[in-house]
Amino acid sequence: MMRMNVHLEFNWDFYCREIELTSFILFFADRIGFSLADASSVMQDIWAESDSSGAEAVKPIGDVIALLQDLRRRGLKLAVSTSDSRQGTEKALSTLGVTHLFDYVLCGDDHGIETKPSPGNAWHVCRQLSVLPHETVMVGDTRTDLRMAKDAGLAYSVGVLSGIGAPEDLHDVADYLVADVHDLVSIFERSAPSRPAAEQPANDSETKCIPRTSSILSRPPPPLGQPPGRHYSTASRAGSFDYVIVGAGSAGCVLANRLTGEGHRVLLLEAGPKDTGNWDSWKMQMPAALMYNLCDDKYNWYYQTVPQRHMDNRVMYWPRGRVWGGSSSLNAMVYVRGHALDYDRWEKQGATGWSYAACLPYFRRAETYSRGPDEYRGGDGLLRVSRGPHIHSNPLYRAFLEAGQQAGYPFTEDMNGFQQEGFGYMDMTIHEGRRWSVATSHLRPALSRKNLTAEARCLVNRILFNGRRAIGVEYEQGGRQLQALADREVVLCGGAINSPQLLMLSGIGDGDHLRKTGIEVVQHLPGVGSNLQDHLEVYVQHECMQPITLYRAQWKYPVNMVKIGLQWFLFKKGLASSAHLEAGAFIRSRPGVEHPDIQYHFLTSAVYDHGRVSGDSEAYQVHVGPMRATSTGTVRLQSKNPRDHPLIDPNYLATEMDRWEMRQCIKLSREIHAQKAFEPFRGKEIQPGPAVQSDDQIDAFLRAKSDSAYHPSCTCKMGAEKDSMAVVDAECRVRGVEALRVVDASIMPSVVSGNLNAPVIMMAEKASDIIMGKKPLPLSSAPVWRPKTLDTQR
C-alpha cells in the first residue's frame, strides 16, 4: 500500500442526492422548515415541471461515506478543496456525517484561496498535510479539478463520472476515469486483478471509462509522479460534407441553420459540450444565473491576458463561451446592434457591401421583436428579443432614466431603432423567462435535419490544405485524432481569439511569428491576430437607502434564494428570469463626436470581480466605458500546441485619448448620479469613493479596477485588397488561399459601438447569403437620428 494524500475535489452537495442543483434545499432546508424527505419531494416536482433534460444526467455514484471510511482504514490522509463557501461546505459535510474523516478542508472563501485551475490550492493542501505533490492523488469530477492536478505535478488524477463532467470532457486531463467512487480503492492498491480476456478492450489506453461491474484497472497504477501515457489514432470521419464549420457559437449556429435549410450538408464542430443534457444546464437557461458559468472552464475558455503594462501589470480575466451557442450561452443577454455610422465606417474601411443600409435588413431577418416589427425591427426571425421584465417595477430603473434626462441627455424609445443616443430600455435575448441563445434560436431547429451533423467536444487542431485550397480540418474528439473533409469550404466561426489561433496553427499569419513558433508558413498574412479591439469598462457604485436592490437575492439570505429559485423552476418568472441590466444609455464624451462613444449598463445591485463576488450592502451601479478606444492589441501563439491558450494582449489604455475617455466616464457618471431623480435612493459612493477626485487619483483607480466588457473583435479584419493588414475580403474569404472563410467578430474592421452578439448574428445571416451566392436583401432606406448640433456634448 502506497502512502499518499488523497485530495478530493468533489461537489459534496451533489452526492447528497436530496438537494436541488443549486444547493438550495440541503444547505438551507432546516431554515425554512423542510425535512430532507420534503426537500427530495420538492425537487422531484421541480424537475417534473421543468423541461430541462439535465436531471437525466444526475445519477448516484456510490456510497461516499463507506468509501471515506475505507480509505481512512488504509492509512490515507484525506482533504477537501472546494470553491464553495466554508459555511455551505461545513453544513454539507456535517449533514453527511463525514466531517471527522477529513484531515483538512479548504474552501472558496478562505483567505488567500486561488481560482481554479491554479495549482496553488493543491500545493497549499500538500503543505498542510506535510506531504509532497508527487505523493498526492487528485480525485475530482470537473475539468478544472483535474487540470489543477496536472499543473501542480501531483502523482496522478482520477476523474469520477458523477454526471457533472462527461467522459469526453475529462478524458484528456484525467489519468483514470471511474464510474463508481468505490473503484478508487482499486487504484490505491499496489495492483489490481486482471480482467478476463473477453472483457479487455481492443485498446485499453483509449477506453478509460470502465463499467461499474468491472475492475477499474487491468494493470497496476503507474509509479507515483509518472502518469500513464496516452495514445491516439487518426481516422477520417465517415460521410461527406459540403461545409465544415468550426465553432458552434453565435455565427456558427446561424450558418449551420441557413446552409442546411438550403439543402447543403454541414458538419458543425464545437470544442465545448452541448448546452443541454448536463446536470447544470439550467445555469445557462436561467437568466440570473449567468455568473455561475464564469467561475470555471466547463463551458468557458477561461482566458487570461498577458500582464497589462498600462494597468499596473494586471492579468485580466477574459471569459469566452466554449459550448453550443458560444458566448450567447454565457453572456448577459443584452441585445445591442451598435450605431448606424459604425457600419458606414466599415464600408469606408474596405468592407464593401457592409453599410448600415445593407446590414439593417439582416438585423431584421434574424429577430422577432416582442413589441412588433417596423422598418427597424423584425417580426418573424428565429431570435427572440424582448425588454426586461422588471423595467417598470423597480423604481431605480426609472430614477436612472430620469437622471439622464435631468442631466441634459435625450430619452430614446428604441436604442436599436431610429435613435441610439440617449437613455432608454435595454433589449434582451430572453423569451418567456429563459435565455434565448443562438443554440436555442438557430441550432436546435436544425438538429432534426439529416444534412446537419453537430458535434461537441471537438478541438480542431489545424486546417487541412491541398496546395492552397482548404479541404477539411483535423480535430481531436474522445482521445482520437480525426479528419473531416469539406467538398466546398471550411468556415471558421471560433471568435476573435480562436479563429486567429487556428489560422496561425494552420500556417496562416505573420510569417516571422509562425517560423519562430515552429510552424510552416502556408500564407503570410500579418493581420492575423493583430488589430485586437475590446471595450474596457468600470463600475461606478452607490449605496441605496431603500431595500429595493438585489442585495437580498444572494446566498446570505437563503429563504429568499429558495423562493427565487423555485419561482423560476416552476413558472419561469421572478427575479431569476432576468439578468437585470434592463436600462442603459449611449452618450457622447465631448463636442464634435458624431455619434455616442460611451455606453452605460445600469444594474440594481453592486458586484465585484466580474460578478463572481457579491456586494455587502444595498447598492446599485453603472457599468460604463468608451466604445471606440484607440489602443489596439494582439493575439499570438504561445506554442504550436492547440491546447495552449494563446497570448492575449489587448494593450489597454496605451494612448492618452483612451485614458482621457475613461476619466470622462467617471466624471459624467458622477454628474448623472448627482441628479434629483436619485435623491430618494442615493447613499454614499462606494467606488471610486469620495477620496478619489484628482485626475491622478481617478487614473490610479481605473488602472486597478477597470475590466473587459467581453467584446473582443477585429483580429482577422475585413478590408480592401490594398490593406496589407486585412485578413478577409468583403465576402469573408481568407486572402491568398481558397475555400476558406472566417465569419465571426474577428472580421469586424473596427469594433462597433455596443455589445457584439447582435452584430455577429447579423453578420452570419448576411454571410450565409454570400456563401450560397444568393442575391443580398434589398437595401434599407430607414432614417437615422442625428443630434441637432455637434457643438455641445449633449
JSON list of N, CA and C in Angstrom, two decimals, residues 460-507:
[
{"chain": "A", "resi": 460, "resn": "VAL", "atom": "N", "xyz": [-10.43, 21.42, -32.75]},
{"chain": "A", "resi": 460, "resn": "VAL", "atom": "CA", "xyz": [-9.81, 21.43, -34.08]},
{"chain": "A", "resi": 460, "resn": "VAL", "atom": "C", "xyz": [-8.36, 21.87, -33.94]},
{"chain": "A", "resi": 461, "resn": "ASN", "atom": "N", "xyz": [-7.45, 21.05, -34.46]},
{"chain": "A", "resi": 461, "resn": "ASN", "atom": "CA", "xyz": [-6.02, 21.31, -34.33]},
{"chain": "A", "resi": 461, "resn": "ASN", "atom": "C", "xyz": [-5.47, 22.13, -35.48]},
{"chain": "A", "resi": 462, "resn": "ARG", "atom": "N", "xyz": [-5.97, 21.86, -36.69]},
{"chain": "A", "resi": 462, "resn": "ARG", "atom": "CA", "xyz": [-5.44, 22.59, -37.85]},
{"chain": "A", "resi": 462, "resn": "ARG", "atom": "C", "xyz": [-6.38, 22.41, -39.03]},
{"chain": "A", "resi": 463, "resn": "ILE", "atom": "N", "xyz": [-6.23, 23.31, -39.99]},
{"chain": "A", "resi": 463, "resn": "ILE", "atom": "CA", "xyz": [-6.94, 23.23, -41.26]},
{"chain": "A", "resi": 463, "resn": "ILE", "atom": "C", "xyz": [-6.09, 22.42, -42.22]},
{"chain": "A", "resi": 464, "resn": "LEU", "atom": "N", "xyz": [-6.73, 21.54, -42.97]},
{"chain": "A", "resi": 464, "resn": "LEU", "atom": "CA", "xyz": [-6.03, 20.71, -43.95]},
{"chain": "A", "resi": 464, "resn": "LEU", "atom": "C", "xyz": [-6.06, 21.40, -45.31]},
{"chain": "A", "resi": 465, "resn": "PHE", "atom": "N", "xyz": [-4.92, 21.38, -46.01]},
{"chain": "A", "resi": 465, "resn": "PHE", "atom": "CA", "xyz": [-4.81, 22.02, -47.32]},
{"chain": "A", "resi": 465, "resn": "PHE", "atom": "C", "xyz": [-4.34, 21.02, -48.37]},
{"chain": "A", "resi": 466, "resn": "ASN", "atom": "N", "xyz": [-4.85, 21.19, -49.56]},
{"chain": "A", "resi": 466, "resn": "ASN", "atom": "CA", "xyz": [-4.31, 20.54, -50.76]},
{"chain": "A", "resi": 466, "resn": "ASN", "atom": "C", "xyz": [-3.77, 21.66, -51.63]},
{"chain": "A", "resi": 467, "resn": "GLY", "atom": "N", "xyz": [-2.47, 21.87, -51.58]},
{"chain": "A", "resi": 467, "resn": "GLY", "atom": "CA", "xyz": [-1.92, 23.07, -52.19]},
{"chain": "A", "resi": 467, "resn": "GLY", "atom": "C", "xyz": [-2.33, 24.28, -51.38]},
{"chain": "A", "resi": 468, "resn": "ARG", "atom": "N", "xyz": [-3.06, 25.20, -52.01]},
{"chain": "A", "resi": 468, "resn": "ARG", "atom": "CA", "xyz": [-3.53, 26.39, -51.31]},
{"chain": "A", "resi": 468, "resn": "ARG", "atom": "C", "xyz": [-5.04, 26.34, -51.05]},
{"chain": "A", "resi": 469, "resn": "ARG", "atom": "N", "xyz": [-5.63, 25.19, -51.29]},
{"chain": "A", "resi": 469, "resn": "ARG", "atom": "CA", "xyz": [-7.07, 25.03, -51.09]},
{"chain": "A", "resi": 469, "resn": "ARG", "atom": "C", "xyz": [-7.34, 24.30, -49.78]},
{"chain": "A", "resi": 470, "resn": "ALA", "atom": "N", "xyz": [-8.22, 24.89, -48.95]},
{"chain": "A", "resi": 470, "resn": "ALA", "atom": "CA", "xyz": [-8.63, 24.22, -47.72]},
{"chain": "A", "resi": 470, "resn": "ALA", "atom": "C", "xyz": [-9.58, 23.09, -48.07]},
{"chain": "A", "resi": 471, "resn": "ILE", "atom": "N", "xyz": [-9.27, 21.90, -47.58]},
{"chain": "A", "resi": 471, "resn": "ILE", "atom": "CA", "xyz": [-10.09, 20.73, -47.92]},
{"chain": "A", "resi": 471, "resn": "ILE", "atom": "C", "xyz": [-10.73, 20.09, -46.69]},
{"chain": "A", "resi": 472, "resn": "GLY", "atom": "N", "xyz": [-10.43, 20.57, -45.50]},
{"chain": "A", "resi": 472, "resn": "GLY", "atom": "CA", "xyz": [-11.02, 20.00, -44.31]},
{"chain": "A", "resi": 472, "resn": "GLY", "atom": "C", "xyz": [-10.26, 20.42, -43.07]},
{"chain": "A", "resi": 473, "resn": "VAL", "atom": "N", "xyz": [-10.50, 19.71, -41.98]},
{"chain": "A", "resi": 473, "resn": "VAL", "atom": "CA", "xyz": [-9.84, 20.01, -40.71]},
{"chain": "A", "resi": 473, "resn": "VAL", "atom": "C", "xyz": [-9.42, 18.72, -40.02]},
{"chain": "A", "resi": 474, "resn": "GLU", "atom": "N", "xyz": [-8.44, 18.85, -39.16]},
{"chain": "A", "resi": 474, "resn": "GLU", "atom": "CA", "xyz": [-8.05, 17.75, -38.27]},
{"chain": "A", "resi": 474, "resn": "GLU", "atom": "C", "xyz": [-8.46, 18.16, -36.86]},
{"chain": "A", "resi": 475, "resn": "TYR", "atom": "N", "xyz": [-9.09, 17.22, -36.15]},
{"chain": "A", "resi": 475, "resn": "TYR", "atom": "CA", "xyz": [-9.56, 17.56, -34.81]},
{"chain": "A", "resi": 475, "resn": "TYR", "atom": "C", "xyz": [-9.47, 16.36, -33.89]},
{"chain": "A", "resi": 476, "resn": "GLU", "atom": "N", "xyz": [-9.54, 16.65, -32.59]},
{"chain": "A", "resi": 476, "resn": "GLU", "atom": "CA", "xyz": [-9.47, 15.62, -31.57]},
{"chain": "A", "resi": 476, "resn": "GLU", "atom": "C", "xyz": [-10.82, 15.50, -30.89]},
{"chain": "A", "resi": 477, "resn": "GLN", "atom": "N", "xyz": [-11.28, 14.27, -30.75]},
{"chain": "A", "resi": 477, "resn": "GLN", "atom": "CA", "xyz": [-12.54, 14.02, -30.05]},
{"chain": "A", "resi": 477, "resn": "GLN", "atom": "C", "xyz": [-12.44, 12.68, -29.32]},
{"chain": "A", "resi": 478, "resn": "GLY", "atom": "N", "xyz": [-12.68, 12.70, -28.02]},
{"chain": "A", "resi": 478, "resn": "GLY", "atom": "CA", "xyz": [-12.65, 11.47, -27.25]},
{"chain": "A", "resi": 478, "resn": "GLY", "atom": "C", "xyz": [-11.31, 10.76, -27.29]},
{"chain": "A", "resi": 479, "resn": "GLY", "atom": "N", "xyz": [-10.22, 11.52, -27.39]},
{"chain": "A", "resi": 479, "resn": "GLY", "atom": "CA", "xyz": [-8.89, 10.91, -27.40]},
{"chain": "A", "resi": 479, "resn": "GLY", "atom": "C", "xyz": [-8.43, 10.44, -28.75]},
{"chain": "A", "resi": 480, "resn": "ARG", "atom": "N", "xyz": [-9.22, 10.63, -29.78]},
{"chain": "A", "resi": 480, "resn": "ARG", "atom": "CA", "xyz": [-8.83, 10.21, -31.12]},
{"chain": "A", "resi": 480, "resn": "ARG", "atom": "C", "xyz": [-8.61, 11.43, -32.02]},
{"chain": "A", "resi": 481, "resn": "GLN", "atom": "N", "xyz": [-7.61, 11.34, -32.89]},
{"chain": "A", "resi": 481, "resn": "GLN", "atom": "CA", "xyz": [-7.38, 12.36, -33.90]},
{"chain": "A", "resi": 481, "resn": "GLN", "atom": "C", "xyz": [-8.17, 11.98, -35.15]},
{"chain": "A", "resi": 482, "resn": "LEU", "atom": "N", "xyz": [-9.05, 12.89, -35.57]},
{"chain": "A", "resi": 482, "resn": "LEU", "atom": "CA", "xyz": [-9.93, 12.64, -36.71]},
{"chain": "A", "resi": 482, "resn": "LEU", "atom": "C", "xyz": [-9.75, 13.70, -37.76]},
{"chain": "A", "resi": 483, "resn": "GLN", "atom": "N", "xyz": [-10.19, 13.39, -38.95]},
{"chain": "A", "resi": 483, "resn": "GLN", "atom": "CA", "xyz": [-10.20, 14.36, -40.04]},
{"chain": "A", "resi": 483, "resn": "GLN", "atom": "C", "xyz": [-11.60, 14.44, -40.62]},
{"chain": "A", "resi": 484, "resn": "ALA", "atom": "N", "xyz": [-12.00, 15.64, -41.01]},
{"chain": "A", "resi": 484, "resn": "ALA", "atom": "CA", "xyz": [-13.28, 15.85, -41.69]},
{"chain": "A", "resi": 484, "resn": "ALA", "atom": "C", "xyz": [-13.00, 16.66, -42.95]},
{"chain": "A", "resi": 485, "resn": "LEU", "atom": "N", "xyz": [-13.54, 16.22, -44.06]},
{"chain": "A", "resi": 485, "resn": "LEU", "atom": "CA", "xyz": [-13.28, 16.85, -45.35]},
{"chain": "A", "resi": 485, "resn": "LEU", "atom": "C", "xyz": [-14.50, 17.63, -45.82]},
{"chain": "A", "resi": 486, "resn": "ALA", "atom": "N", "xyz": [-14.24, 18.76, -46.46]},
{"chain": "A", "resi": 486, "resn": "ALA", "atom": "CA", "xyz": [-15.30, 19.63, -46.98]},
{"chain": "A", "resi": 486, "resn": "ALA", "atom": "C", "xyz": [-15.20, 19.68, -48.50]},
{"chain": "A", "resi": 487, "resn": "ASP", "atom": "N", "xyz": [-16.28, 19.34, -49.18]},
{"chain": "A", "resi": 487, "resn": "ASP", "atom": "CA", "xyz": [-16.29, 19.40, -50.64]},
{"chain": "A", "resi": 487, "resn": "ASP", "atom": "C", "xyz": [-16.27, 20.83, -51.15]},
{"chain": "A", "resi": 488, "resn": "ARG", "atom": "N", "xyz": [-16.84, 21.76, -50.38]},
{"chain": "A", "resi": 488, "resn": "ARG", "atom": "CA", "xyz": [-16.90, 23.15, -50.84]},
{"chain": "A", "resi": 488, "resn": "ARG", "atom": "C", "xyz": [-15.98, 24.06, -50.04]},
{"chain": "A", "resi": 489, "resn": "GLU", "atom": "N", "xyz": [-16.28, 24.25, -48.76]},
{"chain": "A", "resi": 489, "resn": "GLU", "atom": "CA", "xyz": [-15.49, 25.22, -47.99]},
{"chain": "A", "resi": 489, "resn": "GLU", "atom": "C", "xyz": [-15.38, 24.83, -46.53]},
{"chain": "A", "resi": 490, "resn": "VAL", "atom": "N", "xyz": [-14.35, 25.36, -45.90]},
{"chain": "A", "resi": 490, "resn": "VAL", "atom": "CA", "xyz": [-14.20, 25.36, -44.45]},
{"chain": "A", "resi": 490, "resn": "VAL", "atom": "C", "xyz": [-14.50, 26.78, -43.97]},
{"chain": "A", "resi": 491, "resn": "VAL", "atom": "N", "xyz": [-15.35, 26.90, -42.94]},
{"chain": "A", "resi": 491, "resn": "VAL", "atom": "CA", "xyz": [-15.72, 28.21, -42.42]},
{"chain": "A", "resi": 491, "resn": "VAL", "atom": "C", "xyz": [-15.36, 28.26, -40.93]},
{"chain": "A", "resi": 492, "resn": "LEU", "atom": "N", "xyz": [-14.53, 29.21, -40.55]},
{"chain": "A", "resi": 492, "resn": "LEU", "atom": "CA", "xyz": [-14.13, 29.38, -39.16]},
{"chain": "A", "resi": 492, "resn": "LEU", "atom": "C", "xyz": [-15.08, 30.35, -38.47]},
{"chain": "A", "resi": 493, "resn": "CYS", "atom": "N", "xyz": [-15.64, 29.92, -37.35]},
{"chain": "A", "resi": 493, "resn": "CYS", "atom": "CA", "xyz": [-16.56, 30.74, -36.56]},
{"chain": "A", "resi": 493, "resn": "CYS", "atom": "C", "xyz": [-16.17, 30.67, -35.08]},
{"chain": "A", "resi": 494, "resn": "GLY", "atom": "N", "xyz": [-14.88, 30.68, -34.80]},
{"chain": "A", "resi": 494, "resn": "GLY", "atom": "CA", "xyz": [-14.40, 30.49, -33.44]},
{"chain": "A", "resi": 494, "resn": "GLY", "atom": "C", "xyz": [-14.36, 31.75, -32.60]},
{"chain": "A", "resi": 495, "resn": "GLY", "atom": "N", "xyz": [-14.54, 32.91, -33.21]},
{"chain": "A", "resi": 495, "resn": "GLY", "atom": "CA", "xyz": [-14.46, 34.15, -32.46]},
{"chain": "A", "resi": 495, "resn": "GLY", "atom": "C", "xyz": [-13.11, 34.81, -32.56]},
{"chain": "A", "resi": 496, "resn": "ALA", "atom": "N", "xyz": [-12.98, 35.96, -31.90]},
{"chain": "A", "resi": 496, "resn": "ALA", "atom": "CA", "xyz": [-11.82, 36.82, -32.07]},
{"chain": "A", "resi": 496, "resn": "ALA", "atom": "C", "xyz": [-10.54, 36.25, -31.47]},
{"chain": "A", "resi": 497, "resn": "ILE", "atom": "N", "xyz": [-10.64, 35.20, -30.66]},
{"chain": "A", "resi": 497, "resn": "ILE", "atom": "CA", "xyz": [-9.45, 34.55, -30.11]},
{"chain": "A", "resi": 497, "resn": "ILE", "atom": "C", "xyz": [-9.16, 33.26, -30.87]},
{"chain": "A", "resi": 498, "resn": "ASN", "atom": "N", "xyz": [-10.15, 32.41, -30.99]},
{"chain": "A", "resi": 498, "resn": "ASN", "atom": "CA", "xyz": [-9.92, 31.08, -31.54]},
{"chain": "A", "resi": 498, "resn": "ASN", "atom": "C", "xyz": [-9.72, 31.06, -33.05]},
{"chain": "A", "resi": 499, "resn": "SER", "atom": "N", "xyz": [-10.39, 31.94, -33.79]},
{"chain": "A", "resi": 499, "resn": "SER", "atom": "CA", "xyz": [-10.20, 31.93, -35.24]},
{"chain": "A", "resi": 499, "resn": "SER", "atom": "C", "xyz": [-8.78, 32.33, -35.64]},
{"chain": "A", "resi": 500, "resn": "PRO", "atom": "N", "xyz": [-8.22, 33.43, -35.12]},
{"chain": "A", "resi": 500, "resn": "PRO", "atom": "CA", "xyz": [-6.82, 33.70, -35.46]},
{"chain": "A", "resi": 500, "resn": "PRO", "atom": "C", "xyz": [-5.87, 32.64, -34.94]},
{"chain": "A", "resi": 501, "resn": "GLN", "atom": "N", "xyz": [-6.16, 32.06, -33.78]},
{"chain": "A", "resi": 501, "resn": "GLN", "atom": "CA", "xyz": [-5.30, 30.99, -33.27]},
{"chain": "A", "resi": 501, "resn": "GLN", "atom": "C", "xyz": [-5.27, 29.82, -34.24]},
{"chain": "A", "resi": 502, "resn": "LEU", "atom": "N", "xyz": [-6.43, 29.40, -34.73]},
{"chain": "A", "resi": 502, "resn": "LEU", "atom": "CA", "xyz": [-6.48, 28.26, -35.64]},
{"chain": "A", "resi": 502, "resn": "LEU", "atom": "C", "xyz": [-5.83, 28.59, -36.98]},
{"chain": "A", "resi": 503, "resn": "LEU", "atom": "N", "xyz": [-6.01, 29.80, -37.46]},
{"chain": "A", "resi": 503, "resn": "LEU", "atom": "CA", "xyz": [-5.32, 30.19, -38.69]},
{"chain": "A", "resi": 503, "resn": "LEU", "atom": "C", "xyz": [-3.81, 30.09, -38.51]},
{"chain": "A", "resi": 504, "resn": "MET", "atom": "N", "xyz": [-3.31, 30.59, -37.40]},
{"chain": "A", "resi": 504, "resn": "MET", "atom": "CA", "xyz": [-1.86, 30.55, -37.18]},
{"chain": "A", "resi": 504, "resn": "MET", "atom": "C", "xyz": [-1.37, 29.12, -37.00]},
{"chain": "A", "resi": 505, "resn": "LEU", "atom": "N", "xyz": [-2.11, 28.29, -36.28]},
{"chain": "A", "resi": 505, "resn": "LEU", "atom": "CA", "xyz": [-1.73, 26.89, -36.12]},
{"chain": "A", "resi": 505, "resn": "LEU", "atom": "C", "xyz": [-1.68, 26.17, -37.47]},
{"chain": "A", "resi": 506, "resn": "SER", "atom": "N", "xyz": [-2.44, 26.70, -38.42]},
{"chain": "A", "resi": 506, "resn": "SER", "atom": "CA", "xyz": [-2.52, 26.08, -39.74]},
{"chain": "A", "resi": 506, "resn": "SER", "atom": "C", "xyz": [-1.57, 26.71, -40.74]},
{"chain": "A", "resi": 507, "resn": "GLY", "atom": "N", "xyz": [-0.72, 27.65, -40.29]},
{"chain": "A", "resi": 507, "resn": "GLY", "atom": "CA", "xyz": [0.28, 28.23, -41.17]},
{"chain": "A", "resi": 507, "resn": "GLY", "atom": "C", "xyz": [-0.14, 29.51, -41.85]}
]
